[in-house]
Short mmCIF file of C-alpha atoms (C1' of nucleotides) in Angstrom, two decimals:
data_model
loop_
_atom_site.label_atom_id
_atom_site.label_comp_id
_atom_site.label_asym_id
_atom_site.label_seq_id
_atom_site.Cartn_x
_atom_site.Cartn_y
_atom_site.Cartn_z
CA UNK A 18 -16.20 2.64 26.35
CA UNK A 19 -17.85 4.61 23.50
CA UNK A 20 -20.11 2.59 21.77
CA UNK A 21 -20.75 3.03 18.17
CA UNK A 22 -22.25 6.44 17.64
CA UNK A 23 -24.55 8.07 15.03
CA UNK A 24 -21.57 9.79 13.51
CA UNK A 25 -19.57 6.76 13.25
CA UNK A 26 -22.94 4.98 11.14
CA UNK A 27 -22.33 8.07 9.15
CA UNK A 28 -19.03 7.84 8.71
CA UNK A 29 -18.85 4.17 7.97
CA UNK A 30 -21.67 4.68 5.20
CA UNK A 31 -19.69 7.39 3.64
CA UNK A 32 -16.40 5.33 3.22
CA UNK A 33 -18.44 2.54 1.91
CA UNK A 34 -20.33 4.67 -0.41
CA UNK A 35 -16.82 6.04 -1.66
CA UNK A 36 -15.42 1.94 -1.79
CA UNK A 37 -18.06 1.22 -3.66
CA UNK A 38 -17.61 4.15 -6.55
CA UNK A 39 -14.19 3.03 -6.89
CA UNK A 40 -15.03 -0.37 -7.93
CA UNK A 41 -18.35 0.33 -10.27
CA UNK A 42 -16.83 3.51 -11.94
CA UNK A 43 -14.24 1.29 -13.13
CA UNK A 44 -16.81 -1.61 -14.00
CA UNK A 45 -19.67 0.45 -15.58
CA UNK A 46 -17.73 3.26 -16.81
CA UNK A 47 -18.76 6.89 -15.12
CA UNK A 48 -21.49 7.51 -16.68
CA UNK A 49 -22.83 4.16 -15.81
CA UNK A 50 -23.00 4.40 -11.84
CA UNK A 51 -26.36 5.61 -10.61
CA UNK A 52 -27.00 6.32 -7.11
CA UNK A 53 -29.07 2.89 -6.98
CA UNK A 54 -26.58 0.42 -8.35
CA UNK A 55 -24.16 2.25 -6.01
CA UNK A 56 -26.41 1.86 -2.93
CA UNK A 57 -26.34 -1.47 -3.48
CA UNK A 58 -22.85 -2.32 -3.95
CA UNK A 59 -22.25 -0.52 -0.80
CA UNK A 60 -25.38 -2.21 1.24
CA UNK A 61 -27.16 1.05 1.80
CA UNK A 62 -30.33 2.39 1.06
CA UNK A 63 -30.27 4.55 -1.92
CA UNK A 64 -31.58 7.66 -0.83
CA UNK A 65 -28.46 7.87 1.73
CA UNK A 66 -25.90 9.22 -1.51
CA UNK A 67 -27.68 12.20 -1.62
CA UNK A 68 -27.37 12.81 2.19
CA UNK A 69 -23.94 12.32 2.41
CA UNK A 70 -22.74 14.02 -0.55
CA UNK A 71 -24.11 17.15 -2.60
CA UNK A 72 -24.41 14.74 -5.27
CA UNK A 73 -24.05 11.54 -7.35
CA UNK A 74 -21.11 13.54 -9.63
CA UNK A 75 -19.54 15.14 -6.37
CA UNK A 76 -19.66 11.40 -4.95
CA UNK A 77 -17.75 10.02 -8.07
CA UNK A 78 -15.50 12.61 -7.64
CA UNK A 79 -14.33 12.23 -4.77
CA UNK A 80 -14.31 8.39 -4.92
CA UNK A 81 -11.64 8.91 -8.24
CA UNK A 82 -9.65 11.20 -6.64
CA UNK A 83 -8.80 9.88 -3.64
CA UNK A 84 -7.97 6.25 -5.53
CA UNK A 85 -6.01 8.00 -8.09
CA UNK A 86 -4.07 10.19 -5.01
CA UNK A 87 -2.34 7.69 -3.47
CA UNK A 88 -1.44 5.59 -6.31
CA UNK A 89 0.68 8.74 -8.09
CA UNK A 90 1.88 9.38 -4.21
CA UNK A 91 3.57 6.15 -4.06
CA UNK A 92 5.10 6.37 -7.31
CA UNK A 93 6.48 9.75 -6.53
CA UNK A 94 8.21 8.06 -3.56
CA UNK A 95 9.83 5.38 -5.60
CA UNK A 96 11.14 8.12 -8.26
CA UNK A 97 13.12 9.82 -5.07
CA UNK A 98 14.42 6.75 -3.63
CA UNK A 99 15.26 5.01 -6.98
CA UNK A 100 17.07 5.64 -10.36
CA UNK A 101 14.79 7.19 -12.78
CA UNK A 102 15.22 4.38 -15.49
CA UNK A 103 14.42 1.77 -12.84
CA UNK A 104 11.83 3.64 -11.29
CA UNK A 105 10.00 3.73 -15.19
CA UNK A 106 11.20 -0.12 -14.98
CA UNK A 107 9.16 -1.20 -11.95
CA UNK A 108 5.76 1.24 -13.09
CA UNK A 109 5.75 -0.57 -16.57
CA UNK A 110 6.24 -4.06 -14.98
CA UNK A 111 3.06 -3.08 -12.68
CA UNK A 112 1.16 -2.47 -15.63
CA UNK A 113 1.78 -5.54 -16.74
CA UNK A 114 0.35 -7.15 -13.81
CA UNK A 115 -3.39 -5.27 -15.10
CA UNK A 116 -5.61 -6.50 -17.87
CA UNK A 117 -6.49 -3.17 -18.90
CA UNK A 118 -10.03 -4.25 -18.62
CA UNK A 119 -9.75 -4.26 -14.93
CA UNK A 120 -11.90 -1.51 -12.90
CA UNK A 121 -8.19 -0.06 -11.50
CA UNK A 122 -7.12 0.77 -14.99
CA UNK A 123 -10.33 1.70 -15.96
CA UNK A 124 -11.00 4.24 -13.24
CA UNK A 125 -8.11 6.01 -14.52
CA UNK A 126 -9.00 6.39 -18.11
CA UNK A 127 -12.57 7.26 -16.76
CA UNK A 128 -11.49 10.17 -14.55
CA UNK A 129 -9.45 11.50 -17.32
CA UNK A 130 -12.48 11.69 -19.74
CA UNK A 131 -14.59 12.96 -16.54
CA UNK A 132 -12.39 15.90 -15.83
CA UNK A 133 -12.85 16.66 -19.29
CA UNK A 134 -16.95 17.64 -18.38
CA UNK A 135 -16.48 18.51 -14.72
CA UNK A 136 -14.19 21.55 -14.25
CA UNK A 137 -14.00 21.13 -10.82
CA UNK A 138 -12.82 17.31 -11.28
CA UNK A 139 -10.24 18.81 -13.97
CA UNK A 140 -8.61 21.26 -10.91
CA UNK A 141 -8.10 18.35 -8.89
CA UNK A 142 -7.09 15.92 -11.38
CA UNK A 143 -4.34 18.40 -13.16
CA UNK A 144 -2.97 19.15 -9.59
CA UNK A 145 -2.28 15.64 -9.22
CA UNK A 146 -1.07 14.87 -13.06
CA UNK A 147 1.10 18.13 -11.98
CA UNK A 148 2.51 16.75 -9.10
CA UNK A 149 3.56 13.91 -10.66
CA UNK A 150 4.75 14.84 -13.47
CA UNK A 151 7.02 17.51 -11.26
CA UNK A 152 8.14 14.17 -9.13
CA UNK A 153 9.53 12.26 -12.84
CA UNK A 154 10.88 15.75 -13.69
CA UNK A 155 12.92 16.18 -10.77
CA UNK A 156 14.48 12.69 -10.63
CA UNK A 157 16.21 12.85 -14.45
CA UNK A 158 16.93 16.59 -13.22
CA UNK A 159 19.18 15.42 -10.61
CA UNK A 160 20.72 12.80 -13.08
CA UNK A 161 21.43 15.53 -14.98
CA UNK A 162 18.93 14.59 -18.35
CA UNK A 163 19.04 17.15 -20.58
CA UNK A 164 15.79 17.38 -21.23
CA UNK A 165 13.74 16.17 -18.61
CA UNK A 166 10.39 18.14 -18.61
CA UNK A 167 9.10 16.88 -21.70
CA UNK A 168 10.51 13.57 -21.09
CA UNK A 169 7.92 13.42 -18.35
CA UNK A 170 5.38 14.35 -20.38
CA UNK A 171 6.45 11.71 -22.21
CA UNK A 172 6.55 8.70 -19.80
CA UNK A 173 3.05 9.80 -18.34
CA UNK A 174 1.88 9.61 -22.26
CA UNK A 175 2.90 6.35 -22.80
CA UNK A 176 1.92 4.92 -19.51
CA UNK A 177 -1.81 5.96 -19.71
CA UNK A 178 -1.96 5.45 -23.59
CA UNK A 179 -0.38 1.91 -22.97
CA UNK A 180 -3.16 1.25 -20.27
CA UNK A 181 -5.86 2.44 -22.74
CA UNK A 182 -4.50 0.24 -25.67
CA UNK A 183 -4.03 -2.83 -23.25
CA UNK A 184 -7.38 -2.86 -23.10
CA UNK A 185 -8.21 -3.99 -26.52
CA UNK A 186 -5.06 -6.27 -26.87
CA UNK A 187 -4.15 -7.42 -23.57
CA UNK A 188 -1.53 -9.64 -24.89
CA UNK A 189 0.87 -6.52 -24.94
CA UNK A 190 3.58 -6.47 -22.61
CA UNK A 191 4.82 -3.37 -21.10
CA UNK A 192 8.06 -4.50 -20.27
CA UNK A 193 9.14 -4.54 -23.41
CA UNK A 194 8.86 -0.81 -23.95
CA UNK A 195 11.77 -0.69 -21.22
CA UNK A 196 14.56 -0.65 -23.34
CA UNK A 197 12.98 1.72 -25.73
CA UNK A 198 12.40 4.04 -22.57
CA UNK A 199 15.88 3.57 -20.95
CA UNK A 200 17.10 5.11 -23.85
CA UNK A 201 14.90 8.07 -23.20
CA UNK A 202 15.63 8.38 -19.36
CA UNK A 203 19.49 8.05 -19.40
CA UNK A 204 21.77 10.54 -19.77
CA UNK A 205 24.06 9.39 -22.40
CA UNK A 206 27.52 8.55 -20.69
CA UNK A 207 29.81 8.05 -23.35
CA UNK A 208 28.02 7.72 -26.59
CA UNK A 209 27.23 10.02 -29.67
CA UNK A 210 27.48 14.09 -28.86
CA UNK B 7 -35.72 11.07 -63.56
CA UNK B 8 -36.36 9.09 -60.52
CA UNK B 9 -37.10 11.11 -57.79
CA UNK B 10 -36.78 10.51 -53.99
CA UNK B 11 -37.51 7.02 -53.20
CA UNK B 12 -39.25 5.61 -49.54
CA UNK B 13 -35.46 3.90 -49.39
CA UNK B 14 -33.51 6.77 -49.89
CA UNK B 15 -35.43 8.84 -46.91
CA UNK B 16 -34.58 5.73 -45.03
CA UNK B 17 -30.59 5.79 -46.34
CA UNK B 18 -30.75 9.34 -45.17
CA UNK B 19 -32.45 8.99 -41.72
CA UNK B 20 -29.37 6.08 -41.05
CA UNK B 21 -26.46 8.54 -42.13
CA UNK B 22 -28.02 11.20 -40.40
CA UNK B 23 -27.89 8.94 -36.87
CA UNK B 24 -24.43 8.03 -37.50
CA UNK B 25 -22.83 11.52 -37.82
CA UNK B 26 -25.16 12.70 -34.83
CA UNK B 27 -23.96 9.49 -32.69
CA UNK B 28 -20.47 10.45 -33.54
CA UNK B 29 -20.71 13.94 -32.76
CA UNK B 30 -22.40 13.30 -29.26
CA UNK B 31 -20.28 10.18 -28.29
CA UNK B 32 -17.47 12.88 -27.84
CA UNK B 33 -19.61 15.22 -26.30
CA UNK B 34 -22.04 13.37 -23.54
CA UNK B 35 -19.50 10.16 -23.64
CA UNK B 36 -20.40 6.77 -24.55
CA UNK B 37 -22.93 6.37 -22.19
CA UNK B 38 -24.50 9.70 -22.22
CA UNK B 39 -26.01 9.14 -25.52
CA UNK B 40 -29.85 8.16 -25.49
CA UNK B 41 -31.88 7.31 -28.30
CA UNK B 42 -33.63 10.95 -27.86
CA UNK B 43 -31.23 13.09 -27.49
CA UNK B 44 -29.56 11.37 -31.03
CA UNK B 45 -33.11 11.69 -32.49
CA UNK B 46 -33.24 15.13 -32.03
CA UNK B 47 -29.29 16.32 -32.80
CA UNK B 48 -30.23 14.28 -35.80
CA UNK B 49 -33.75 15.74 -36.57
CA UNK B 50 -35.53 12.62 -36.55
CA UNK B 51 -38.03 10.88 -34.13
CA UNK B 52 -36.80 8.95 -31.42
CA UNK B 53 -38.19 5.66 -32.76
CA UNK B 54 -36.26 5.93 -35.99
CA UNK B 55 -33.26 4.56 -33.98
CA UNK B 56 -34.38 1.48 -33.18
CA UNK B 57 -35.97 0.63 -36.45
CA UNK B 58 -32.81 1.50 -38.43
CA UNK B 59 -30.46 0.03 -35.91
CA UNK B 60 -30.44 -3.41 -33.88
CA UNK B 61 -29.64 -1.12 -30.94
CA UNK B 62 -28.87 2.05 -29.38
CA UNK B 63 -25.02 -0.02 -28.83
CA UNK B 64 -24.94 -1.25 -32.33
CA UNK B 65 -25.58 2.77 -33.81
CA UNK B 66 -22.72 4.14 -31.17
CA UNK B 67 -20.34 1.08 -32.28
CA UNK B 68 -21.36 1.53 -36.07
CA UNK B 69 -20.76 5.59 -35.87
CA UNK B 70 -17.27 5.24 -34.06
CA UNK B 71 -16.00 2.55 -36.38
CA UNK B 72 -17.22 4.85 -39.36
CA UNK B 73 -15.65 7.74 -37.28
CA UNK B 74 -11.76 6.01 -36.88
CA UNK B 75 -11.55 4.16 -39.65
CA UNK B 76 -10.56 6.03 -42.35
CA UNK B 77 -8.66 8.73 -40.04
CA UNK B 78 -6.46 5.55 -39.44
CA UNK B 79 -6.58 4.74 -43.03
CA UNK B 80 -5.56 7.77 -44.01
CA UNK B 81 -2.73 8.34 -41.15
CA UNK B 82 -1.57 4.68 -42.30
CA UNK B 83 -0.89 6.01 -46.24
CA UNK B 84 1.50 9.10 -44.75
CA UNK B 85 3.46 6.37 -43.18
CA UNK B 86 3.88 4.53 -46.92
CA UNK B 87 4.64 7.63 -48.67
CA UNK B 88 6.89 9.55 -46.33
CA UNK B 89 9.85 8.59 -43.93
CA UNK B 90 8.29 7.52 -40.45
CA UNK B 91 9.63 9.92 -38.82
CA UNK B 92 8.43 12.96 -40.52
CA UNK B 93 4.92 10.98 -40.91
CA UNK B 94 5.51 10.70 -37.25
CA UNK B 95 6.07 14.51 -36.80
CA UNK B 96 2.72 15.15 -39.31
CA UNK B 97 0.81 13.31 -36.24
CA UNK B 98 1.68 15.11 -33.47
CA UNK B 99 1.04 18.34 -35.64
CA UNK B 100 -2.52 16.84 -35.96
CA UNK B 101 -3.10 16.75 -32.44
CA UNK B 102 -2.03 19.94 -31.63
CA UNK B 103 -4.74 21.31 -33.63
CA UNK B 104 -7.19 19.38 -31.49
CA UNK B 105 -7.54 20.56 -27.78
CA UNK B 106 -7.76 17.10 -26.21
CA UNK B 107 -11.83 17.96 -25.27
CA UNK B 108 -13.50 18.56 -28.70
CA UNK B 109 -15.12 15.68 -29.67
CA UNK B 110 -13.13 13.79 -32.22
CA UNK B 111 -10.86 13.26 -29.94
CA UNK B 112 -12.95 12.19 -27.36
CA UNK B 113 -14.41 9.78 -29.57
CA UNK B 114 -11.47 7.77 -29.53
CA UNK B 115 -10.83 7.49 -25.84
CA UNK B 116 -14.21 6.91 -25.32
CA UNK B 117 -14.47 4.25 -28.28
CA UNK B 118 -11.64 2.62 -26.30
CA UNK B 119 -13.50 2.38 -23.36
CA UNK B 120 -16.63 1.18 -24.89
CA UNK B 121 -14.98 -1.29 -26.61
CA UNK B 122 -13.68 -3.18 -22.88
CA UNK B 123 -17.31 -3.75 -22.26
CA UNK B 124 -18.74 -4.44 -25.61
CA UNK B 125 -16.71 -7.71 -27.55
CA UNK B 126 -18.17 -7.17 -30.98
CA UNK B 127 -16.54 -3.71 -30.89
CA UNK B 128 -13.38 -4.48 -29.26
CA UNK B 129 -13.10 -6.84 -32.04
CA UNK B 130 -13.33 -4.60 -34.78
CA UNK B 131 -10.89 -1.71 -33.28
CA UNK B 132 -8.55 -4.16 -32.60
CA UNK B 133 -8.81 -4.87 -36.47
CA UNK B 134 -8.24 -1.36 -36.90
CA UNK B 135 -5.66 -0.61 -34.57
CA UNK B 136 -3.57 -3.78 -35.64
CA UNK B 137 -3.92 -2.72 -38.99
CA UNK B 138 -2.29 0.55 -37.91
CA UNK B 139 0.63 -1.02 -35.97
CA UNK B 140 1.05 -2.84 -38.91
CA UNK B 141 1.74 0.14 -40.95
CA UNK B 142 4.34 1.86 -38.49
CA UNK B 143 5.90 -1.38 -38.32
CA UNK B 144 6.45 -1.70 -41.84
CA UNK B 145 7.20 1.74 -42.60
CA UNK B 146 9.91 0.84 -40.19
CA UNK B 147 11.08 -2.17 -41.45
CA UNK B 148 11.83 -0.63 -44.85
CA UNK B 149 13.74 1.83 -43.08
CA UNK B 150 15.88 -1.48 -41.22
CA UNK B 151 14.82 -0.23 -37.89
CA UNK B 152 16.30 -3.07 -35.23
CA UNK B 153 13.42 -2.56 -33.09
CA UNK B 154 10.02 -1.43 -35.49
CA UNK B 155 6.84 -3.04 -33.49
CA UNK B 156 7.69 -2.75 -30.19
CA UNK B 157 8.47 1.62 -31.18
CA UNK B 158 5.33 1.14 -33.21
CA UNK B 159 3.48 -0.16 -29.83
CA UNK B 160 4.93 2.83 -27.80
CA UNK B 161 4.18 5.39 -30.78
CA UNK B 162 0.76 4.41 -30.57
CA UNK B 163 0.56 4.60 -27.00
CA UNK B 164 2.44 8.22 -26.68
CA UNK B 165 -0.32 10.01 -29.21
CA UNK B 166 -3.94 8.07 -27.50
CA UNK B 167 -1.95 9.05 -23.80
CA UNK B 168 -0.78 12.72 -24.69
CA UNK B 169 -4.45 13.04 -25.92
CA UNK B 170 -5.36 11.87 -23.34
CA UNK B 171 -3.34 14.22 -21.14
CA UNK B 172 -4.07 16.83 -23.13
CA UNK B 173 -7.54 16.95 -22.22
CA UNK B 174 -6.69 17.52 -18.59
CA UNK B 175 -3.68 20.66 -19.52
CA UNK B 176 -4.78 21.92 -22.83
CA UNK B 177 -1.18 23.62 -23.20
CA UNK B 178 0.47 20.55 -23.48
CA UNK B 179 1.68 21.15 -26.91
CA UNK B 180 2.75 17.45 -29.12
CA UNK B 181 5.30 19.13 -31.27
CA UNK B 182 7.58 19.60 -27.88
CA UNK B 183 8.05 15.27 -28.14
CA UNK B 184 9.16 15.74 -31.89
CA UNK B 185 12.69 15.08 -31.16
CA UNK B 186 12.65 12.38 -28.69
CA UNK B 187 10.48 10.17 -30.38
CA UNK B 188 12.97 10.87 -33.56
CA UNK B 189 15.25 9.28 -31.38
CA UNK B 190 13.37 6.19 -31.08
CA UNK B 191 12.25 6.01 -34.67
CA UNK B 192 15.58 6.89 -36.80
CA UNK B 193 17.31 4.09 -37.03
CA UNK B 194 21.17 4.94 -35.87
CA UNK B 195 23.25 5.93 -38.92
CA UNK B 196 26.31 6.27 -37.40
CA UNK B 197 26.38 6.94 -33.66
CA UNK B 198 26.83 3.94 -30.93
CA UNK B 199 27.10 0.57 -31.38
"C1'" DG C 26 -27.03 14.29 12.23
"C1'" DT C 27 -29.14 10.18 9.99
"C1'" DC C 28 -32.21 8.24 6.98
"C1'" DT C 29 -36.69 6.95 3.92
"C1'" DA C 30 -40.57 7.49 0.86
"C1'" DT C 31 -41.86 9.47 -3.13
"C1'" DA C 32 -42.14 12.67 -6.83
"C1'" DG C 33 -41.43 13.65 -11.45
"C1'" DG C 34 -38.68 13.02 -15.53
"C1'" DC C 35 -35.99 10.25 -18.85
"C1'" DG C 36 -34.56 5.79 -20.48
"C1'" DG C 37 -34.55 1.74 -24.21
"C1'" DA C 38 -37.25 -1.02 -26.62
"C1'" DT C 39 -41.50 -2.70 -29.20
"C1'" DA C 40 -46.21 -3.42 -31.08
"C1'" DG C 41 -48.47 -2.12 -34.55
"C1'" DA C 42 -49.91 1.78 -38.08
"C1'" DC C 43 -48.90 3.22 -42.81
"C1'" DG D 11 -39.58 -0.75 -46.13
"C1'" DT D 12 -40.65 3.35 -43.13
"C1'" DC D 13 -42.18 5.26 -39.04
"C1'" DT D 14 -44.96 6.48 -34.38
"C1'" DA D 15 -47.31 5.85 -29.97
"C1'" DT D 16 -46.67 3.79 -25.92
"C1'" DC D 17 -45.14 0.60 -22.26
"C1'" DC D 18 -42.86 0.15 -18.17
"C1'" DG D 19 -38.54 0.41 -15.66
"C1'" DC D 20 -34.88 3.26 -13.89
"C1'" DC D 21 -33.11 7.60 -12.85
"C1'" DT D 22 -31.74 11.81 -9.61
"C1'" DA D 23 -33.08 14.63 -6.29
"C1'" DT D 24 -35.86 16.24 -2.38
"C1'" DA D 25 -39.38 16.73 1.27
"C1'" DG D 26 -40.03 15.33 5.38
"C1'" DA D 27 -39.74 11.47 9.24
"C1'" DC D 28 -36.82 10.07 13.12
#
DNA sequence: GTCTATAGGCGGATAGAC
DNA sequence: GTCTATCCGCCTATAGAC
């Protein structure tokens, strides 16, 4: 009945504006995406970035959080439903299906190093680390882990530094810090103490 | 007796570059450093950085190399003279001196980065970094650790990801993973097994 | 609300002076 | 060997058309 209206053209160019910062921030590095390379990747005319958004750094924002968002989301969900150590388990084994050099990994890194100049990036991005970091928390919490705050801190260390050190030595495999971390996540049952 | 030679202005002009490239490579990022804004952290005209260096690329990849290289070195000679795990404990004491934003440590993520899009300096940081790994790995050897590179891998990976992380919650404080990395690293004298 | 044309500044690299 | 003036392309942002 409705045909395509003016707002959906809007729409439609903002969502492809944002697909298209997701790839190239990953690809060029942040720093690296200008409004025209953007434009392109996304088939619009250039000008059209700075109608939609306030500007080329509130674009690339947005773009990085709302990639980043879901990912840690999902995760979250699999630390309820799952045990802890198994949970760790299946996030290193996804790793290992990355390069490292891919623009997924890579947007990661990026944003961290982003939030680091944009304070209003940083907001968003610790909320999210926060979350997250609460979600790993709480599951070796309710196993009873003795210590499971900064063992979070710990996991989320070694997952991002992992990604970053992928990158220049791709060969490494992830699953084989598993062991090494199931040691970390378990509550002893039985051993030492 | 010999005064200043037309080759030592030019020695100077290059060192000058290099410690301006490496403070701004931590500050604007890897990308945010142009030829001008080096020329004029560094005092020198803008030109000067393409007569002294192949490239703007080859003067960011020469300063970070310069920049890591012996920090690594030097890191890698605690781990021959002490036990691993204190050397281990020294680290993390290091990077709680940093914030996670100044640029030093910046310099490393963003080296990192740089180095997925630029072979010639992947290839020498992976020099560097293997060389590194190398040294946990044999401080733990000598210690008969059952498991030493794969702990070496994750050591690495825990201090570039809480730096990382660190950037994003500046509270984040290293010492807290003192013990559980001890964990990992002293080999069990008496416990399980 | 949607989009385009253009201004005005900054970029890396080089040809050629000393 | 050391350095500078300059070319020309690319950049973000905006004024104004539809």
């Amino acid at each position: 009945m409705t045909g395509r209206t003016n707002v959906d053209r809007g729409r439609e160019v903002r969502a492809r504006l944002v697909a298209a910062a997701q790839e190239l921030i990953g690809e060029l590095g942040w720093n690296g995406v200008s409004t025209r390379i953007l434009a392109e990747r996304a088939e619009v005319r250039p000008g059209l970035v700075h109608y939609h958004f306030e500007s080329l750094q509130a674009l690339l924002r947005q773009a990085a959080i709302e990639a980043m968002g879901p990912l840690l989301t999902d995760a979250a969900q699999l630390l309820g439903a799952a045990d802890p150590a198994d949970a760790v388990e299946a996030m290193l084994a996804d790793i290992d299906r990355y390069t490292g050099t891919d623009p997924a990994s890579l947007l990661f890194i990026e944003a961290y190093i982003a939030a680091t100049r944009d304070p209003v990036l940083r907001e968003q991005m610790y909320d999210l680390v926060a979350a997250f970091r609460a979600a790993i928390t709480a599951a070796l919490v309710s196993k009873d882990h003795p210590d499971a705050e900064t063992t979070a801190v710990l996991i989320m260390a070694v997952i991002d530094g992992f990604i970053l050190h992928k990158g220049l030595d791709p060969q490494l495999s992830a699953a084989r810090l598993v062991p090494l971390l199931r040691r970390l996540t378990e509550t002893e049952n039985g051993a030492d103490r």
